[in-house]
JSON list of C-alpha atoms and ligand atoms in Angstrom, two decimals:
[
{"chain": "A", "resi": 51, "resn": "MET", "atom": "CA", "xyz": [0.00, 0.00, 0.00]},
{"chain": "A", "resi": 52, "resn": "ASN", "atom": "CA", "xyz": [1.37, 3.36, -1.12]},
{"chain": "A", "resi": 53, "resn": "GLU", "atom": "CA", "xyz": [1.31, 5.91, 1.77]},
{"chain": "A", "resi": 54, "resn": "ARG", "atom": "CA", "xyz": [1.30, 8.91, -0.56]},
{"chain": "A", "resi": 55, "resn": "LEU", "atom": "CA", "xyz": [-1.67, 7.57, -2.50]},
{"chain": "A", "resi": 56, "resn": "PHE", "atom": "CA", "xyz": [-3.53, 6.87, 0.75]},
{"chain": "A", "resi": 57, "resn": "ARG", "atom": "CA", "xyz": [-2.91, 10.44, 1.97]},
{"chain": "A", "resi": 58, "resn": "GLN", "atom": "CA", "xyz": [-3.98, 11.81, -1.41]},
{"chain": "A", "resi": 59, "resn": "ALA", "atom": "CA", "xyz": [-7.21, 9.79, -1.36]},
{"chain": "A", "resi": 60, "resn": "MET", "atom": "CA", "xyz": [-8.04, 10.73, 2.27]},
{"chain": "A", "resi": 61, "resn": "GLY", "atom": "CA", "xyz": [-7.38, 14.39, 1.41]},
{"chain": "A", "resi": 62, "resn": "LYS", "atom": "CA", "xyz": [-10.34, 14.21, -1.00]},
{"chain": "A", "resi": 63, "resn": "PHE", "atom": "CA", "xyz": [-12.62, 13.99, 2.01]},
{"chain": "A", "resi": 64, "resn": "ALA", "atom": "CA", "xyz": [-13.40, 17.66, 2.77]},
{"chain": "A", "resi": 65, "resn": "THR", "atom": "CA", "xyz": [-13.54, 18.39, 6.48]},
{"chain": "A", "resi": 66, "resn": "GLY", "atom": "CA", "xyz": [-13.86, 21.22, 8.93]},
{"chain": "A", "resi": 67, "resn": "VAL", "atom": "CA", "xyz": [-10.86, 22.06, 11.10]},
{"chain": "A", "resi": 68, "resn": "THR", "atom": "CA", "xyz": [-10.65, 21.85, 14.89]},
{"chain": "A", "resi": 69, "resn": "VAL", "atom": "CA", "xyz": [-8.14, 22.74, 17.55]},
{"chain": "A", "resi": 70, "resn": "VAL", "atom": "CA", "xyz": [-7.99, 20.13, 20.30]},
{"chain": "A", "resi": 71, "resn": "ALA", "atom": "CA", "xyz": [-6.88, 21.72, 23.58]},
{"chain": "A", "resi": 72, "resn": "THR", "atom": "CA", "xyz": [-5.96, 20.45, 27.01]},
{"chain": "A", "resi": 73, "resn": "GLU", "atom": "CA", "xyz": [-4.13, 21.64, 30.11]},
{"chain": "A", "resi": 74, "resn": "VAL", "atom": "CA", "xyz": [-1.40, 19.96, 32.15]},
{"chain": "A", "resi": 75, "resn": "ASP", "atom": "CA", "xyz": [0.40, 21.64, 35.08]},
{"chain": "A", "resi": 76, "resn": "ARG", "atom": "CA", "xyz": [-1.39, 24.91, 34.24]},
{"chain": "A", "resi": 77, "resn": "LYS", "atom": "CA", "xyz": [0.04, 24.89, 30.72]},
{"chain": "A", "resi": 78, "resn": "VAL", "atom": "CA", "xyz": [-2.39, 24.85, 27.82]},
{"chain": "A", "resi": 79, "resn": "HIS", "atom": "CA", "xyz": [-1.47, 22.79, 24.78]},
{"chain": "A", "resi": 80, "resn": "GLY", "atom": "CA", "xyz": [-3.39, 23.04, 21.52]},
{"chain": "A", "resi": 81, "resn": "MET", "atom": "CA", "xyz": [-3.17, 20.99, 18.32]},
{"chain": "A", "resi": 82, "resn": "THR", "atom": "CA", "xyz": [-4.92, 21.36, 14.96]},
{"chain": "A", "resi": 83, "resn": "ALA", "atom": "CA", "xyz": [-6.92, 18.24, 14.10]},
{"chain": "A", "resi": 84, "resn": "ASN", "atom": "CA", "xyz": [-9.39, 17.27, 11.42]},
{"chain": "A", "resi": 85, "resn": "ALA", "atom": "CA", "xyz": [-9.53, 13.56, 12.33]},
{"chain": "A", "resi": 86, "resn": "PHE", "atom": "CA", "xyz": [-12.62, 14.16, 14.42]},
{"chain": "A", "resi": 87, "resn": "MET", "atom": "CA", "xyz": [-16.19, 12.85, 14.35]},
{"chain": "A", "resi": 88, "resn": "SER", "atom": "CA", "xyz": [-19.21, 12.35, 16.53]},
{"chain": "A", "resi": 89, "resn": "VAL", "atom": "CA", "xyz": [-19.64, 8.74, 17.67]},
{"chain": "A", "resi": 90, "resn": "SER", "atom": "CA", "xyz": [-22.80, 8.37, 19.77]},
{"chain": "A", "resi": 91, "resn": "LEU", "atom": "CA", "xyz": [-25.85, 10.42, 20.77]},
{"chain": "A", "resi": 92, "resn": "ASN", "atom": "CA", "xyz": [-26.74, 8.44, 23.88]},
{"chain": "A", "resi": 93, "resn": "PRO", "atom": "CA", "xyz": [-24.36, 8.73, 25.59]},
{"chain": "A", "resi": 94, "resn": "THR", "atom": "CA", "xyz": [-22.86, 11.71, 23.75]},
{"chain": "A", "resi": 95, "resn": "LEU", "atom": "CA", "xyz": [-19.44, 10.59, 22.55]},
{"chain": "A", "resi": 96, "resn": "LEU", "atom": "CA", "xyz": [-16.96, 11.86, 20.00]},
{"chain": "A", "resi": 97, "resn": "VAL", "atom": "CA", "xyz": [-13.56, 10.73, 18.77]},
{"chain": "A", "resi": 98, "resn": "VAL", "atom": "CA", "xyz": [-10.30, 12.48, 17.92]},
{"chain": "A", "resi": 99, "resn": "SER", "atom": "CA", "xyz": [-7.27, 10.74, 16.45]},
{"chain": "A", "resi": 100, "resn": "ILE", "atom": "CA", "xyz": [-3.82, 11.84, 17.66]},
{"chain": "A", "resi": 101, "resn": "ALA", "atom": "CA", "xyz": [-0.55, 10.82, 16.02]},
{"chain": "A", "resi": 102, "resn": "GLU", "atom": "CA", "xyz": [1.99, 8.94, 18.16]},
{"chain": "A", "resi": 103, "resn": "LYS", "atom": "CA", "xyz": [4.60, 11.57, 17.30]},
{"chain": "A", "resi": 104, "resn": "ALA", "atom": "CA", "xyz": [2.40, 14.47, 18.51]},
{"chain": "A", "resi": 105, "resn": "GLN", "atom": "CA", "xyz": [3.30, 16.15, 21.81]},
{"chain": "A", "resi": 106, "resn": "MET", "atom": "CA", "xyz": [-0.45, 16.25, 22.37]},
{"chain": "A", "resi": 107, "resn": "LEU", "atom": "CA", "xyz": [-0.59, 12.51, 22.98]},
{"chain": "A", "resi": 108, "resn": "GLU", "atom": "CA", "xyz": [1.12, 12.63, 26.40]},
{"chain": "A", "resi": 109, "resn": "TYR", "atom": "CA", "xyz": [-0.83, 15.72, 27.45]},
{"chain": "A", "resi": 110, "resn": "MET", "atom": "CA", "xyz": [-4.13, 13.98, 26.63]},
{"chain": "A", "resi": 111, "resn": "LYS", "atom": "CA", "xyz": [-3.12, 10.88, 28.55]},
{"chain": "A", "resi": 112, "resn": "LYS", "atom": "CA", "xyz": [-2.18, 12.99, 31.59]},
{"chain": "A", "resi": 113, "resn": "SER", "atom": "CA", "xyz": [-5.09, 15.42, 31.72]},
{"chain": "A", "resi": 114, "resn": "LYS", "atom": "CA", "xyz": [-7.78, 12.90, 30.68]},
{"chain": "A", "resi": 115, "resn": "GLN", "atom": "CA", "xyz": [-9.89, 15.81, 29.47]},
{"chain": "A", "resi": 116, "resn": "PHE", "atom": "CA", "xyz": [-9.86, 18.01, 26.40]},
{"chain": "A", "resi": 117, "resn": "SER", "atom": "CA", "xyz": [-11.85, 20.43, 24.29]},
{"chain": "A", "resi": 118, "resn": "VAL", "atom": "CA", "xyz": [-12.62, 20.31, 20.57]},
{"chain": "A", "resi": 119, "resn": "ASN", "atom": "CA", "xyz": [-12.93, 23.78, 19.06]},
{"chain": "A", "resi": 120, "resn": "ILE", "atom": "CA", "xyz": [-14.51, 23.96, 15.60]},
{"chain": "A", "resi": 121, "resn": "LEU", "atom": "CA", "xyz": [-12.80, 26.80, 13.74]},
{"chain": "A", "resi": 122, "resn": "SER", "atom": "CA", "xyz": [-14.47, 29.56, 11.78]},
{"chain": "A", "resi": 123, "resn": "ALA", "atom": "CA", "xyz": [-13.21, 30.72, 8.38]},
{"chain": "A", "resi": 124, "resn": "GLU", "atom": "CA", "xyz": [-11.60, 33.70, 10.17]},
{"chain": "A", "resi": 125, "resn": "GLN", "atom": "CA", "xyz": [-9.43, 31.36, 12.28]},
{"chain": "A", "resi": 126, "resn": "LYS", "atom": "CA", "xyz": [-7.13, 30.00, 9.58]},
{"chain": "A", "resi": 127, "resn": "GLU", "atom": "CA", "xyz": [-4.13, 31.60, 11.28]},
{"chain": "A", "resi": 128, "resn": "LEU", "atom": "CA", "xyz": [-4.98, 29.81, 14.55]},
{"chain": "A", "resi": 129, "resn": "SER", "atom": "CA", "xyz": [-5.15, 26.53, 12.65]},
{"chain": "A", "resi": 130, "resn": "MET", "atom": "CA", "xyz": [-1.69, 27.26, 11.26]},
{"chain": "A", "resi": 131, "resn": "ILE", "atom": "CA", "xyz": [-0.35, 28.17, 14.71]},
{"chain": "A", "resi": 132, "resn": "PHE", "atom": "CA", "xyz": [-1.58, 24.93, 16.27]},
{"chain": "A", "resi": 133, "resn": "ALA", "atom": "CA", "xyz": [-0.36, 22.84, 13.34]},
{"chain": "A", "resi": 134, "resn": "GLY", "atom": "CA", "xyz": [3.15, 24.27, 13.72]},
{"chain": "A", "resi": 135, "resn": "GLN", "atom": "CA", "xyz": [2.84, 25.87, 10.25]},
{"chain": "A", "resi": 136, "resn": "LEU", "atom": "CA", "xyz": [4.00, 29.32, 11.37]},
{"chain": "A", "resi": 137, "resn": "LYS", "atom": "CA", "xyz": [7.67, 29.93, 12.07]},
{"chain": "A", "resi": 138, "resn": "GLU", "atom": "CA", "xyz": [7.38, 32.28, 15.04]},
{"chain": "A", "resi": 139, "resn": "ASN", "atom": "CA", "xyz": [5.58, 31.37, 18.28]},
{"chain": "A", "resi": 140, "resn": "ARG", "atom": "CA", "xyz": [2.42, 33.37, 18.99]},
{"chain": "A", "resi": 141, "resn": "GLU", "atom": "CA", "xyz": [0.70, 33.95, 22.27]},
{"chain": "A", "resi": 142, "resn": "VAL", "atom": "CA", "xyz": [-2.89, 32.66, 22.22]},
{"chain": "A", "resi": 143, "resn": "SER", "atom": "CA", "xyz": [-5.31, 33.21, 25.07]},
{"chain": "A", "resi": 144, "resn": "PHE", "atom": "CA", "xyz": [-7.91, 30.64, 25.99]},
{"chain": "A", "resi": 145, "resn": "ASP", "atom": "CA", "xyz": [-11.23, 30.81, 27.83]},
{"chain": "A", "resi": 146, "resn": "GLN", "atom": "CA", "xyz": [-12.36, 28.11, 30.26]},
{"chain": "A", "resi": 147, "resn": "LEU", "atom": "CA", "xyz": [-15.45, 25.92, 29.94]},
{"chain": "A", "resi": 148, "resn": "GLY", "atom": "CA", "xyz": [-16.07, 23.30, 32.61]},
{"chain": "A", "resi": 149, "resn": "GLY", "atom": "CA", "xyz": [-12.48, 23.70, 33.81]},
{"chain": "A", "resi": 150, "resn": "VAL", "atom": "CA", "xyz": [-11.00, 22.98, 30.36]},
{"chain": "A", "resi": 151, "resn": "PRO", "atom": "CA", "xyz": [-9.37, 25.53, 28.01]},
{"chain": "A", "resi": 152, "resn": "VAL", "atom": "CA", "xyz": [-11.44, 26.48, 24.96]},
{"chain": "A", "resi": 153, "resn": "LEU", "atom": "CA", "xyz": [-10.54, 28.70, 22.03]},
{"chain": "A", "resi": 154, "resn": "PRO", "atom": "CA", "xyz": [-12.43, 32.01, 21.90]},
{"chain": "A", "resi": 155, "resn": "GLY", "atom": "CA", "xyz": [-14.09, 32.70, 18.55]},
{"chain": "A", "resi": 156, "resn": "ALA", "atom": "CA", "xyz": [-14.63, 29.05, 17.65]},
{"chain": "A", "resi": 157, "resn": "ILE", "atom": "CA", "xyz": [-18.01, 28.19, 16.06]},
{"chain": "A", "resi": 158, "resn": "ALA", "atom": "CA", "xyz": [-18.50, 25.43, 18.62]},
{"chain": "A", "resi": 159, "resn": "GLN", "atom": "CA", "xyz": [-16.59, 24.39, 21.73]},
{"chain": "A", "resi": 160, "resn": "VAL", "atom": "CA", "xyz": [-17.10, 20.89, 23.09]},
{"chain": "A", "resi": 161, "resn": "VAL", "atom": "CA", "xyz": [-15.53, 19.77, 26.37]},
{"chain": "A", "resi": 162, "resn": "CYS", "atom": "CA", "xyz": [-14.96, 16.07, 27.02]},
{"chain": "A", "resi": 163, "resn": "GLU", "atom": "CA", "xyz": [-13.45, 13.68, 29.48]},
{"chain": "A", "resi": 164, "resn": "VAL", "atom": "CA", "xyz": [-11.52, 10.76, 28.00]},
{"chain": "A", "resi": 165, "resn": "SER", "atom": "CA", "xyz": [-13.66, 7.65, 28.30]},
{"chain": "A", "resi": 166, "resn": "ALA", "atom": "CA", "xyz": [-11.38, 5.34, 26.28]},
{"chain": "A", "resi": 167, "resn": "ALA", "atom": "CA", "xyz": [-8.16, 5.42, 24.27]},
{"chain": "A", "resi": 168, "resn": "HIS", "atom": "CA", "xyz": [-7.47, 2.91, 21.50]},
{"chain": "A", "resi": 169, "resn": "VAL", "atom": "CA", "xyz": [-4.04, 2.64, 19.91]},
{"chain": "A", "resi": 170, "resn": "GLU", "atom": "CA", "xyz": [-4.50, 1.88, 16.22]},
{"chain": "A", "resi": 171, "resn": "GLY", "atom": "CA", "xyz": [-1.35, 1.82, 14.09]},
{"chain": "A", "resi": 172, "resn": "ASP", "atom": "CA", "xyz": [0.54, 5.10, 14.54]},
{"chain": "A", "resi": 173, "resn": "HIS", "atom": "CA", "xyz": [-2.42, 7.00, 16.03]},
{"chain": "A", "resi": 174, "resn": "THR", "atom": "CA", "xyz": [-4.42, 6.86, 19.27]},
{"chain": "A", "resi": 175, "resn": "LEU", "atom": "CA", "xyz": [-8.20, 7.26, 19.08]},
{"chain": "A", "resi": 176, "resn": "PHE", "atom": "CA", "xyz": [-9.47, 9.16, 22.10]},
{"chain": "A", "resi": 177, "resn": "ILE", "atom": "CA", "xyz": [-13.16, 8.66, 22.82]},
{"chain": "A", "resi": 178, "resn": "GLY", "atom": "CA", "xyz": [-14.46, 11.73, 24.60]},
{"chain": "A", "resi": 179, "resn": "LYS", "atom": "CA", "xyz": [-17.57, 11.75, 26.78]},
{"chain": "A", "resi": 180, "resn": "VAL", "atom": "CA", "xyz": [-19.13, 15.16, 26.24]},
{"chain": "A", "resi": 181, "resn": "LYS", "atom": "CA", "xyz": [-19.44, 17.30, 29.39]},
{"chain": "A", "resi": 182, "resn": "GLU", "atom": "CA", "xyz": [-20.08, 20.82, 28.09]},
{"chain": "A", "resi": 183, "resn": "ILE", "atom": "CA", "xyz": [-21.11, 22.34, 24.76]},
{"chain": "A", "resi": 184, "resn": "GLN", "atom": "CA", "xyz": [-21.14, 25.93, 23.56]},
{"chain": "A", "resi": 185, "resn": "VAL", "atom": "CA", "xyz": [-22.35, 26.84, 20.06]},
{"chain": "A", "resi": 186, "resn": "ASN", "atom": "CA", "xyz": [-21.61, 30.32, 18.72]},
{"chain": "A", "resi": 187, "resn": "GLU", "atom": "CA", "xyz": [-23.81, 30.55, 15.59]},
{"chain": "A", "resi": 188, "resn": "HIS", "atom": "CA", "xyz": [-22.87, 34.19, 14.96]},
{"chain": "A", "resi": 189, "resn": "ARG", "atom": "CA", "xyz": [-19.23, 33.24, 14.33]},
{"chain": "A", "resi": 190, "resn": "GLY", "atom": "CA", "xyz": [-20.13, 32.62, 10.69]},
{"chain": "A", "resi": 191, "resn": "GLU", "atom": "CA", "xyz": [-18.80, 30.12, 8.20]},
{"chain": "A", "resi": 192, "resn": "PRO", "atom": "CA", "xyz": [-16.51, 27.18, 9.06]},
{"chain": "A", "resi": 193, "resn": "LEU", "atom": "CA", "xyz": [-12.90, 26.78, 7.99]},
{"chain": "A", "resi": 194, "resn": "ILE", "atom": "CA", "xyz": [-12.61, 23.92, 5.47]},
{"chain": "A", "resi": 195, "resn": "TYR", "atom": "CA", "xyz": [-9.67, 21.64, 4.66]},
{"chain": "A", "resi": 196, "resn": "TYR", "atom": "CA", "xyz": [-9.53, 19.80, 1.35]},
{"chain": "A", "resi": 197, "resn": "SER", "atom": "CA", "xyz": [-6.68, 18.22, -0.61]},
{"chain": "A", "resi": 198, "resn": "GLY", "atom": "CA", "xyz": [-4.09, 19.66, 1.78]},
{"chain": "A", "resi": 199, "resn": "GLN", "atom": "CA", "xyz": [-5.40, 23.25, 1.39]},
{"chain": "A", "resi": 200, "resn": "TYR", "atom": "CA", "xyz": [-7.50, 25.58, 3.50]},
{"chain": "A", "resi": 201, "resn": "ARG", "atom": "CA", "xyz": [-10.76, 26.42, 1.72]},
{"chain": "A", "resi": 202, "resn": "SER", "atom": "CA", "xyz": [-14.02, 28.18, 2.48]},
{"chain": "A", "resi": 203, "resn": "LEU", "atom": "CA", "xyz": [-17.65, 27.38, 1.77]},
{"chain": "A", "resi": 204, "resn": "ALA", "atom": "CA", "xyz": [-19.15, 28.83, -1.39]},
{"chain": "A", "resi": 205, "resn": "GLU", "atom": "CA", "xyz": [-22.92, 29.31, -1.82]},
{"chain": "B", "resi": 193, "resn": "FAD", "atom": "P1", "xyz": [3.62, 21.06, 18.91]},
{"chain": "B", "resi": 193, "resn": "FAD", "atom": "O1", "xyz": [4.20, 20.83, 17.57]},
{"chain": "B", "resi": 193, "resn": "FAD", "atom": "O2", "xyz": [4.47, 21.31, 20.09]},
{"chain": "B", "resi": 193, "resn": "FAD", "atom": "O3", "xyz": [2.50, 22.20, 18.87]},
{"chain": "B", "resi": 193, "resn": "FAD", "atom": "C1", "xyz": [1.89, 22.56, 17.69]},
{"chain": "B", "resi": 193, "resn": "FAD", "atom": "C2", "xyz": [1.98, 24.07, 17.57]},
{"chain": "B", "resi": 193, "resn": "FAD", "atom": "O4", "xyz": [1.03, 24.65, 18.46]},
{"chain": "B", "resi": 193, "resn": "FAD", "atom": "C3", "xyz": [3.35, 24.63, 17.91]},
{"chain": "B", "resi": 193, "resn": "FAD", "atom": "O5", "xyz": [3.71, 25.59, 16.92]},
{"chain": "B", "resi": 193, "resn": "FAD", "atom": "C4", "xyz": [3.11, 25.29, 19.28]},
{"chain": "B", "resi": 193, "resn": "FAD", "atom": "O6", "xyz": [3.92, 26.45, 19.45]},
{"chain": "B", "resi": 193, "resn": "FAD", "atom": "C5", "xyz": [1.65, 25.67, 19.20]},
{"chain": "B", "resi": 193, "resn": "FAD", "atom": "N1", "xyz": [1.02, 25.74, 20.51]},
{"chain": "B", "resi": 193, "resn": "FAD", "atom": "C6", "xyz": [0.65, 24.70, 21.30]},
{"chain": "B", "resi": 193, "resn": "FAD", "atom": "N2", "xyz": [0.07, 25.16, 22.44]},
{"chain": "B", "resi": 193, "resn": "FAD", "atom": "C7", "xyz": [0.07, 26.51, 22.37]},
{"chain": "B", "resi": 193, "resn": "FAD", "atom": "C8", "xyz": [-0.42, 27.55, 23.23]},
{"chain": "B", "resi": 193, "resn": "FAD", "atom": "N3", "xyz": [-0.97, 27.31, 24.42]},
{"chain": "B", "resi": 193, "resn": "FAD", "atom": "N4", "xyz": [-0.28, 28.83, 22.80]},
{"chain": "B", "resi": 193, "resn": "FAD", "atom": "C9", "xyz": [0.28, 29.13, 21.60]},
{"chain": "B", "resi": 193, "resn": "FAD", "atom": "N5", "xyz": [0.76, 28.19, 20.73]},
{"chain": "B", "resi": 193, "resn": "FAD", "atom": "C10", "xyz": [0.66, 26.89, 21.13]},
{"chain": "B", "resi": 193, "resn": "FAD", "atom": "N6", "xyz": [-2.41, 15.59, 13.64]},
{"chain": "B", "resi": 193, "resn": "FAD", "atom": "C11", "xyz": [-3.05, 14.61, 14.32]},
{"chain": "B", "resi": 193, "resn": "FAD", "atom": "O7", "xyz": [-2.41, 13.89, 15.10]},
{"chain": "B", "resi": 193, "resn": "FAD", "atom": "N7", "xyz": [-4.40, 14.38, 14.18]},
{"chain": "B", "resi": 193, "resn": "FAD", "atom": "C12", "xyz": [-5.16, 15.12, 13.34]},
{"chain": "B", "resi": 193, "resn": "FAD", "atom": "O8", "xyz": [-6.38, 14.92, 13.24]},
{"chain": "B", "resi": 193, "resn": "FAD", "atom": "C13", "xyz": [-4.52, 16.17, 12.61]},
{"chain": "B", "resi": 193, "resn": "FAD", "atom": "N8", "xyz": [-5.25, 16.93, 11.77]},
{"chain": "B", "resi": 193, "resn": "FAD", "atom": "C14", "xyz": [-4.65, 17.98, 11.13]},
{"chain": "B", "resi": 193, "resn": "FAD", "atom": "C15", "xyz": [-5.43, 18.80, 10.32]},
{"chain": "B", "resi": 193, "resn": "FAD", "atom": "C16", "xyz": [-4.87, 19.88, 9.66]},
{"chain": "B", "resi": 193, "resn": "FAD", "atom": "C17", "xyz": [-5.75, 20.76, 8.79]},
{"chain": "B", "resi": 193, "resn": "FAD", "atom": "C18", "xyz": [-3.50, 20.15, 9.82]},
{"chain": "B", "resi": 193, "resn": "FAD", "atom": "C19", "xyz": [-2.89, 21.33, 9.11]},
{"chain": "B", "resi": 193, "resn": "FAD", "atom": "C20", "xyz": [-2.71, 19.34, 10.63]},
{"chain": "B", "resi": 193, "resn": "FAD", "atom": "C21", "xyz": [-3.27, 18.25, 11.30]},
{"chain": "B", "resi": 193, "resn": "FAD", "atom": "N9", "xyz": [-2.53, 17.42, 12.14]},
{"chain": "B", "resi": 193, "resn": "FAD", "atom": "C22", "xyz": [-3.13, 16.39, 12.81]},
{"chain": "B", "resi": 193, "resn": "FAD", "atom": "C23", "xyz": [-1.09, 17.66, 12.36]},
{"chain": "B", "resi": 193, "resn": "FAD", "atom": "C24", "xyz": [-0.82, 18.40, 13.68]},
{"chain": "B", "resi": 193, "resn": "FAD", "atom": "O9", "xyz": [-1.64, 19.56, 13.83]},
{"chain": "B", "resi": 193, "resn": "FAD", "atom": "C25", "xyz": [0.66, 18.85, 13.74]},
{"chain": "B", "resi": 193, "resn": "FAD", "atom": "O10", "xyz": [1.49, 17.73, 13.49]},
{"chain": "B", "resi": 193, "resn": "FAD", "atom": "C26", "xyz": [0.99, 19.49, 15.08]},
{"chain": "B", "resi": 193, "resn": "FAD", "atom": "O11", "xyz": [2.16, 20.28, 14.95]},
{"chain": "B", "resi": 193, "resn": "FAD", "atom": "C27", "xyz": [1.26, 18.49, 16.18]},
{"chain": "B", "resi": 193, "resn": "FAD", "atom": "O12", "xyz": [1.35, 19.21, 17.37]},
{"chain": "B", "resi": 193, "resn": "FAD", "atom": "P2", "xyz": [2.09, 18.63, 18.64]},
{"chain": "B", "resi": 193, "resn": "FAD", "atom": "O13", "xyz": [1.04, 18.18, 19.64]},
{"chain": "B", "resi": 193, "resn": "FAD", "atom": "O14", "xyz": [3.15, 17.69, 18.26]},
{"chain": "B", "resi": 193, "resn": "FAD", "atom": "O15", "xyz": [2.71, 19.87, 19.36]}
]
């Protein structure tokens, strides 16, 4: 199986973009992630997939709680910051929701506690049990990721 071809094919699945955030020893760590989906309505569960090489993995294991912040089209720069795509470090301030850091300006902020973690290949799937939800409809259109590029919705 050709890894490049697999990545190319998976990139044809257009997604939104999230920043997953957690806090350990009073330090907030954020990571851009689009491997995210809802899993169950009753109970309310979602899943995020974190690469074994990501710093985020250890933070998630330690804190056992995290937020998923669905980015608006205006938050492309934040996506780039938390994907390590910008050269210089930027200071980003977070709000708190249910004792977990959330990204201000996100279209939706969902706070979870880790209910299970499954190692699959070179990623870990974290199942999050939803504890808090905030939806900010007025934040406008979502940021889109498709074929390795940031995009926006067109009417
Ligand atoms: P680092 O590389 O240490 O952190 C990432 C960046 O965030 C660094 O530049 C750091 O300075 C900054 N940062 C972290 N916390 C803060 C803070 N509190 N304040 C300011 N800056 C901070 N990888 C996956 O594993 N799963 C995915 O689903 C996934 N989806 C992606 C989707 C997109 C659209 C993109 C562009 C990338 C995706 N990635 C995904 C890759 C992932 O975002 C990067 O590999 C990321 O750099 C890994 O972060 P890290 O946890 O290793 O931490």
